[in-house]
Amino acid sequence: MSKTYQVKPVSGPVEGTVRPPGSKSITNRALIVAALAQGTTHLTGVLDSQDTQVMIESLNRLGISVKHDPESCSIEVEGCAGTIPQSSASLWLENSGTSIRFLTALCASGQGEYVLDGNARMQQRPIQDLVAALSRLGVDVACENGTGCPPVRVKANGLPGGETAISGSVSSQYLSALLMVAPAAQSPITITILDEMVSKPYLDITLGVMAQFGVTIDRLEETVWRIQPQTYQRSVAYDIEPDASAASYFFAAAAITGGAVTVDGLNQDALQGDINFIRVLEDMGCEIKRGRVNITVQGKPLKGIDVDMNDISDTAQTLAAVALFAEGPTCIRNVGHIRHKETDRLAAIATELKRMGIQVEETEDSVTIYPGKIQPATIETYDDHRMAMSFALVGLKVPGIVIADPDCTVKTYPHFFDDLERLCGQPL
Ligand SMILES: O=C(O)C1=C[C@@H](OP(=O)(O)O)[C@@H](O)[C@H](O)C1
Ligand SMILES: C=C(OP(=O)(O)O)C(=O)O
């Protein structure tokens, strides 16, 4: 694709059906857990994108056989029953938060020395709370530059059990990482959660995937969890549901254009919390049809809302785009943690909306958007796939919206613009 992408406005409401690729969060968890399991696991419906490719490449470097067939969206993993064959490895995780956090914990269960690193932005994304939690268990692990961010060096001698504590105020991925690897420890691990956890629904994904491989945890108290040493059992066939965060763009296309879009393969009982983006659209006025194996959003006149997006913050940018077409302001609140993602997403939302002539109020953990006349603009995407995918939606209604660096969608959705064009029935 060229260096920019000019979005072509649609001539009428967007109507159609789409099936987004597999969930990033479930694919990367299933890979970790299948690697720790005993026996061969066959995963289907997997996501093929940069975030899953760096995970696969890293597991192979650790000596775990992961065979990926992108054609059939399937992966076969030869589990190593809680061991890591390689005693040294350098892992490169680009800007995949799930990969570097989950693999740091996995490496802590090995025997040897491992270094995990990523691109310039990854070297600014915090991982110290996970490092601290592993250190409390006796693991020799540190952020090499003393910044609390990657690169991380792990000198592992098996994961000791014991008591630890973890903060979840920056990212839920630290606790997810610890939970998934805890069954491979030498004795039980008790984890105390120190504070209010952000992005809580992702923990349900973690527990759901662990349960699929036969492992459950004991919740001693709301904030004290215990995991017994045990071996995950292979999942002979595990089918991964489509990505609910990716689905938000298509639901939003219906909302913005007054159309009707069906997303196949997801329903209200999806494992991913981001499915609840449809509730936000419902509160704004859209009509939702909840099917057994699909969901349809029917666009209606939209009204602005005030909404706590902490649980579903990967859809905050999608809502920022939808908000422009609502009657009255929209406040997206309690999302301070999105400043630590692919870019500072609150700053990016505010800057790019202002570039289109929109009035915006930004605080430490919220953004309020006042709909107004939208000016043509070239939207900077800051190497953030979600800036590209969400702001492109504005161009479905407004002429002159250009997306800079559209290829940044490779992180989670390499074919996003093809799927959007197909849905809109035209090359945009
Ligand atoms: O565990 C996961 O799969 C994820 C958790 C969330 O991150 P935080 O917990 O850092 O908010 C989310 O933003 C990310 O895209 C995926
Ligand atoms: C924040 C995201 O990803 P990660 O933290 O896994 O890099 C995302 O996909 O929006």
XYZ file of C-alpha atoms in Angstrom, residues 1-407:
407
model
C 0.000 0.000 0.000
C 1.168 3.554 -0.600
C 2.322 5.841 2.164
C -1.150 7.313 2.559
C -4.683 6.047 2.075
C -7.367 8.358 0.758
C -10.746 7.280 2.108
C -13.599 7.609 -0.379
C -16.948 8.577 1.154
C -19.735 6.057 0.639
C -22.761 7.114 -1.363
C -25.254 5.696 1.134
C -25.581 3.586 4.252
C -23.066 0.746 4.613
C -24.903 -2.583 4.470
C -23.249 -5.984 4.605
C -21.635 -8.819 6.489
C -18.041 -9.242 7.550
C -15.989 -11.715 9.549
C -12.913 -10.138 11.133
C -9.791 -12.288 11.628
C -9.187 -14.239 14.842
C -8.779 -12.583 18.207
C -5.268 -11.357 18.936
C -5.745 -11.755 22.675
C -6.977 -15.331 22.421
C -4.434 -16.376 19.763
C -1.472 -15.163 21.824
C -2.790 -16.759 25.022
C -3.568 -20.056 23.313
C -0.015 -20.116 21.926
C 1.549 -19.633 25.370
C -0.685 -22.171 27.068
C -0.339 -24.741 24.245
C 3.458 -24.329 24.497
C 3.263 -25.184 28.201
C 0.857 -28.081 27.620
C 1.561 -31.751 27.285
C 0.981 -32.961 23.720
C 0.042 -31.419 20.403
C -2.581 -28.695 20.168
C -4.346 -27.750 16.970
C -5.561 -24.128 16.879
C -7.921 -22.881 14.193
C -9.290 -19.412 13.411
C -5.958 -17.905 14.473
C -4.927 -14.348 13.726
C -2.051 -13.925 11.287
C -0.570 -10.496 12.014
C 2.619 -8.964 13.317
C 1.591 -9.450 16.970
C 1.040 -13.187 16.508
C 4.006 -13.629 14.153
C 6.460 -12.279 16.745
C 4.926 -14.625 19.313
C 5.291 -17.664 17.007
C 8.840 -16.734 16.034
C 9.777 -16.349 19.717
C 8.298 -19.691 20.753
C 10.242 -21.362 17.943
C 13.411 -19.653 19.185
C 12.718 -21.061 22.629
C 12.716 -24.525 21.040
C 8.968 -25.033 20.997
C 7.696 -26.296 17.658
C 4.943 -24.029 16.343
C 3.808 -24.718 12.778
C 1.679 -22.020 11.236
C -0.416 -22.465 8.112
C -1.714 -18.968 7.285
C -3.793 -20.324 4.378
C -6.022 -22.343 6.689
C -5.645 -19.956 9.681
C -4.352 -22.872 11.745
C -1.386 -23.554 13.994
C -0.012 -26.761 15.455
C 1.923 -26.474 18.717
C 4.051 -29.281 20.191
C 3.719 -28.573 23.886
C 6.776 -29.118 26.086
C 4.885 -29.990 29.276
C 6.080 -26.951 31.222
C 9.705 -26.968 30.101
C 11.568 -24.636 27.727
C 14.003 -26.540 25.499
C 16.410 -23.658 24.770
C 18.638 -22.335 27.542
C 19.345 -19.025 25.844
C 17.480 -16.830 23.386
C 17.077 -13.250 22.216
C 13.459 -12.439 21.453
C 12.293 -9.485 19.357
C 8.694 -8.471 19.969
C 8.322 -5.316 17.863
C 5.512 -3.446 19.689
C 3.410 -6.374 20.840
C 2.489 -5.796 24.484
C 0.839 -9.180 24.941
C 3.842 -10.978 23.442
C 6.558 -9.322 25.513
C 4.599 -9.532 28.773
C 3.460 -13.154 28.341
C 6.882 -14.305 27.105
C 8.744 -12.591 29.959
C 6.755 -14.735 32.390
C 7.233 -17.830 30.216
C 11.009 -17.327 30.100
C 11.023 -17.082 33.894
C 9.907 -20.726 33.964
C 12.906 -21.835 31.852
C 16.493 -22.727 32.693
C 18.907 -20.210 31.216
C 19.266 -16.640 30.059
C 16.792 -14.832 27.855
C 16.596 -11.256 26.547
C 13.314 -9.740 25.362
C 13.221 -6.480 23.455
C 11.162 -4.543 20.928
C 11.035 -1.388 18.846
C 11.600 2.169 20.058
C 8.026 2.537 21.338
C 8.197 -0.822 23.110
C 11.253 0.504 24.943
C 8.939 3.183 26.381
C 6.132 0.839 27.418
C 6.244 -0.146 31.113
C 6.862 -3.724 32.234
C 8.283 -3.000 35.704
C 5.220 -4.217 37.621
C 5.589 -7.667 36.050
C 9.338 -7.661 36.648
C 8.678 -6.775 40.304
C 6.104 -9.554 40.700
C 8.489 -12.154 39.230
C 11.346 -10.823 41.389
C 9.193 -11.305 44.488
C 9.043 -14.999 43.550
C 12.851 -15.106 43.449
C 13.359 -14.822 39.681
C 16.499 -12.957 38.576
C 14.913 -10.504 36.136
C 15.559 -6.840 35.357
C 14.935 -4.082 32.871
C 18.375 -3.672 31.324
C 18.299 0.098 30.936
C 16.836 0.747 34.379
C 13.834 2.447 32.790
C 11.143 0.006 33.924
C 10.663 -0.785 30.217
C 12.210 -3.332 27.826
C 14.773 -4.672 27.124
C 14.258 -7.268 29.850
C 16.868 -9.863 30.835
C 15.705 -13.027 32.596
C 18.185 -15.406 34.234
C 15.941 -18.334 35.005
C 16.388 -21.401 37.106
C 12.837 -22.650 36.980
C 9.937 -20.638 38.374
C 9.927 -20.907 42.168
C 6.537 -20.939 43.817
C 5.593 -18.795 46.772
C 3.829 -15.555 47.422
C 3.875 -12.528 45.231
C 1.930 -9.332 44.665
C 1.213 -7.441 41.501
C -0.053 -4.043 40.447
C -2.616 -3.860 37.677
C -3.001 -0.102 37.504
C -0.991 0.241 34.274
C -1.835 -2.987 32.451
C -3.805 -6.171 33.080
C -1.349 -8.065 30.884
C 1.083 -8.481 33.814
C -1.384 -10.522 35.851
C -2.489 -12.471 32.768
C 1.167 -13.342 32.110
C 1.762 -14.519 35.656
C -1.448 -16.546 35.798
C -0.769 -18.434 32.569
C 2.757 -19.431 33.595
C 2.035 -20.097 37.284
C 0.980 -23.760 36.748
C 4.584 -24.448 35.565
C 6.051 -23.306 38.909
C 7.801 -25.664 41.332
C 5.223 -25.098 44.100
C 1.923 -23.217 44.476
C 1.908 -19.502 43.683
C -0.281 -17.080 45.615
C -0.832 -13.723 43.977
C -2.202 -10.650 45.745
C -3.551 -7.943 43.468
C -2.348 -4.685 44.956
C -4.676 -2.101 43.467
C -7.481 -1.391 41.030
C -6.906 -3.394 37.858
C -7.364 -1.763 34.448
C -8.813 -3.666 31.475
C -10.372 -6.294 33.774
C -12.292 -8.276 31.123
C -8.976 -9.472 29.682
C -8.531 -11.546 32.834
C -11.656 -13.466 31.869
C -10.027 -14.260 28.537
C -6.974 -15.521 30.416
C -9.015 -17.716 32.754
C -11.155 -18.915 29.828
C -8.147 -20.031 27.785
C -6.493 -21.678 30.832
C -9.726 -23.582 31.516
C -9.819 -24.756 27.905
C -6.505 -26.503 28.646
C -7.735 -27.991 31.923
C -6.387 -25.511 34.493
C -8.431 -23.507 36.977
C -7.326 -21.173 39.749
C -8.499 -20.849 43.355
C -9.774 -17.425 44.301
C -9.060 -17.249 48.033
C -10.384 -13.696 48.206
C -11.393 -11.114 45.608
C -7.764 -10.003 45.363
C -5.881 -13.154 46.395
C -5.545 -15.928 43.843
C -3.735 -19.293 44.121
C -2.528 -21.575 41.352
C -1.337 -25.135 42.000
C 1.550 -26.625 40.019
C 0.105 -28.731 37.207
C 0.514 -29.472 33.537
C -1.860 -28.034 30.970
C -3.514 -30.686 28.853
C -3.378 -30.215 25.093
C -6.502 -28.933 23.441
C -7.009 -31.323 20.532
C -8.892 -28.678 18.565
C -9.361 -25.112 19.766
C -11.243 -22.736 17.493
C -10.551 -19.037 18.132
C -13.381 -16.532 17.790
C -13.022 -13.400 15.589
C -11.436 -10.311 17.112
C -14.030 -8.197 18.905
C -11.899 -5.028 18.900
C -11.567 -5.364 15.109
C -15.326 -5.875 14.870
C -15.851 -2.459 16.494
C -14.757 -0.699 13.273
C -17.447 -2.394 11.222
C -20.140 -1.827 13.843
C -19.068 1.813 13.861
C -19.320 1.988 10.053
C -22.997 1.073 10.401
C -23.498 3.627 13.183
C -21.803 6.446 11.282
C -23.536 5.871 7.930
C -26.950 4.821 9.248
C -26.424 1.389 7.693
C -26.714 -2.177 8.934
C -23.599 -4.305 9.412
C -23.527 -7.922 10.560
C -20.395 -9.365 12.114
C -20.242 -13.133 11.778
C -18.706 -15.465 14.333
C -19.320 -13.340 17.427
C -22.253 -13.170 19.804
C -22.974 -11.430 23.095
C -21.374 -14.379 24.961
C -17.995 -13.870 23.290
C -14.980 -14.345 25.551
C -13.702 -10.866 24.685
C -14.929 -7.923 26.716
C -14.694 -5.639 23.693
C -17.903 -7.207 22.435
C -19.548 -4.718 24.805
C -18.736 -1.895 22.432
C -22.163 -2.711 20.974
C -23.715 -1.638 24.296
C -22.085 1.769 23.879
C -23.548 2.072 20.384
C -26.895 0.945 21.773
C -26.743 3.699 24.406
C -26.045 6.173 21.606
C -29.209 5.093 19.792
C -28.245 2.193 17.496
C -30.384 -0.883 17.289
C -28.577 -4.149 18.018
C -29.707 -7.562 16.851
C -28.022 -10.234 18.913
C -27.957 -13.483 16.941
C -26.739 -16.922 17.981
C -23.623 -16.703 15.808
C -23.627 -13.090 14.701
C -24.435 -9.530 15.726
C -26.001 -6.812 13.606
C -25.747 -3.105 14.320
C -28.373 -0.927 12.676
C -27.408 2.735 12.622
C -29.940 5.274 13.937
C -29.652 8.965 14.826
C -26.861 9.122 17.395
C -26.702 11.027 20.666
C -23.481 11.766 22.531
C -22.746 9.894 25.748
C -20.570 9.974 28.838
C -18.974 6.573 29.196
C -16.366 4.805 31.331
C -14.282 2.889 28.767
C -11.724 1.406 31.183
C -12.911 -2.152 30.503
C -12.968 -1.800 26.713
C -10.322 0.806 26.018
C -9.127 -0.701 22.718
C -12.411 0.645 21.325
C -11.931 4.187 22.700
C -10.617 5.440 19.355
C -13.539 3.805 17.549
C -15.913 5.711 19.787
C -13.974 8.935 19.202
C -14.739 8.553 15.474
C -18.420 7.734 16.038
C -18.798 10.654 18.463
C -18.243 13.140 15.620
C -21.590 12.148 14.121
C -23.662 12.326 17.311
C -25.911 15.058 18.624
C -24.128 16.567 21.636
C -20.740 15.917 23.231
C -19.254 12.521 24.110
C -16.957 12.004 27.075
C -14.676 8.935 27.079
C -13.509 8.634 30.660
C -11.304 6.558 32.981
C -8.828 5.585 30.263
C -5.548 7.064 31.560
C -3.879 3.711 30.864
C -4.213 4.177 27.098
C -1.354 6.648 27.284
C 0.910 3.549 27.559
C -0.219 1.775 24.421
C 1.137 1.841 20.834
C 1.184 5.597 21.254
C -0.234 7.972 23.868
C -3.736 7.374 22.578
C -5.433 10.203 24.489
C -2.969 12.697 23.057
C -3.288 11.162 19.588
C -7.098 11.302 19.631
C -7.075 14.929 20.768
C -4.401 16.053 18.280
C -5.990 14.383 15.269
C -9.531 15.522 16.090
C -8.267 19.078 16.443
C -6.542 18.678 13.053
C -10.044 18.110 11.629
C -11.266 21.291 13.315
C -13.060 19.568 16.188
C -13.175 20.997 19.693
C -11.731 18.571 22.244
C -11.018 18.674 25.960
C -8.310 16.339 27.170
C -7.568 15.481 30.816
C -5.120 13.008 32.321
C -7.597 10.163 31.851
C -10.389 11.354 29.594
C -11.307 13.113 26.393
C -14.479 15.050 25.621
C -15.432 15.525 21.996
C -17.724 18.299 20.741
C -19.118 17.444 17.293
C -18.775 20.236 14.741
C -17.877 20.848 11.140
C -15.209 18.347 10.076
C -12.419 19.665 7.876
C -10.476 17.518 5.408
C -7.191 16.373 6.939
C -4.311 13.953 6.683
C -4.500 11.954 9.881
C -1.216 11.051 11.580
C -1.373 7.497 12.929
C 1.740 7.322 15.168
C 2.398 3.677 14.200
C -0.860 2.824 15.974
C -3.089 0.431 14.020
C -6.151 1.623 15.947
C -5.599 5.277 14.936
C -5.584 4.176 11.278
C -8.612 1.895 11.485
C -10.812 4.167 13.580
C -10.075 7.507 11.906
C -10.600 5.981 8.438
C -14.271 5.614 9.435
C -14.645 9.392 9.491
C -13.778 9.397 5.790
C -16.792 7.215 4.997
C -18.893 10.351 5.520
C -16.471 13.238 5.077
C -14.518 13.931 1.852
C -10.791 14.568 2.095
C -9.811 12.250 4.953
C -6.390 10.730 4.288
C -4.749 8.166 6.556
C -0.968 8.423 6.907
C 0.971 5.143 7.069
C -1.999 2.801 6.602
C 0.345 -0.208 6.733
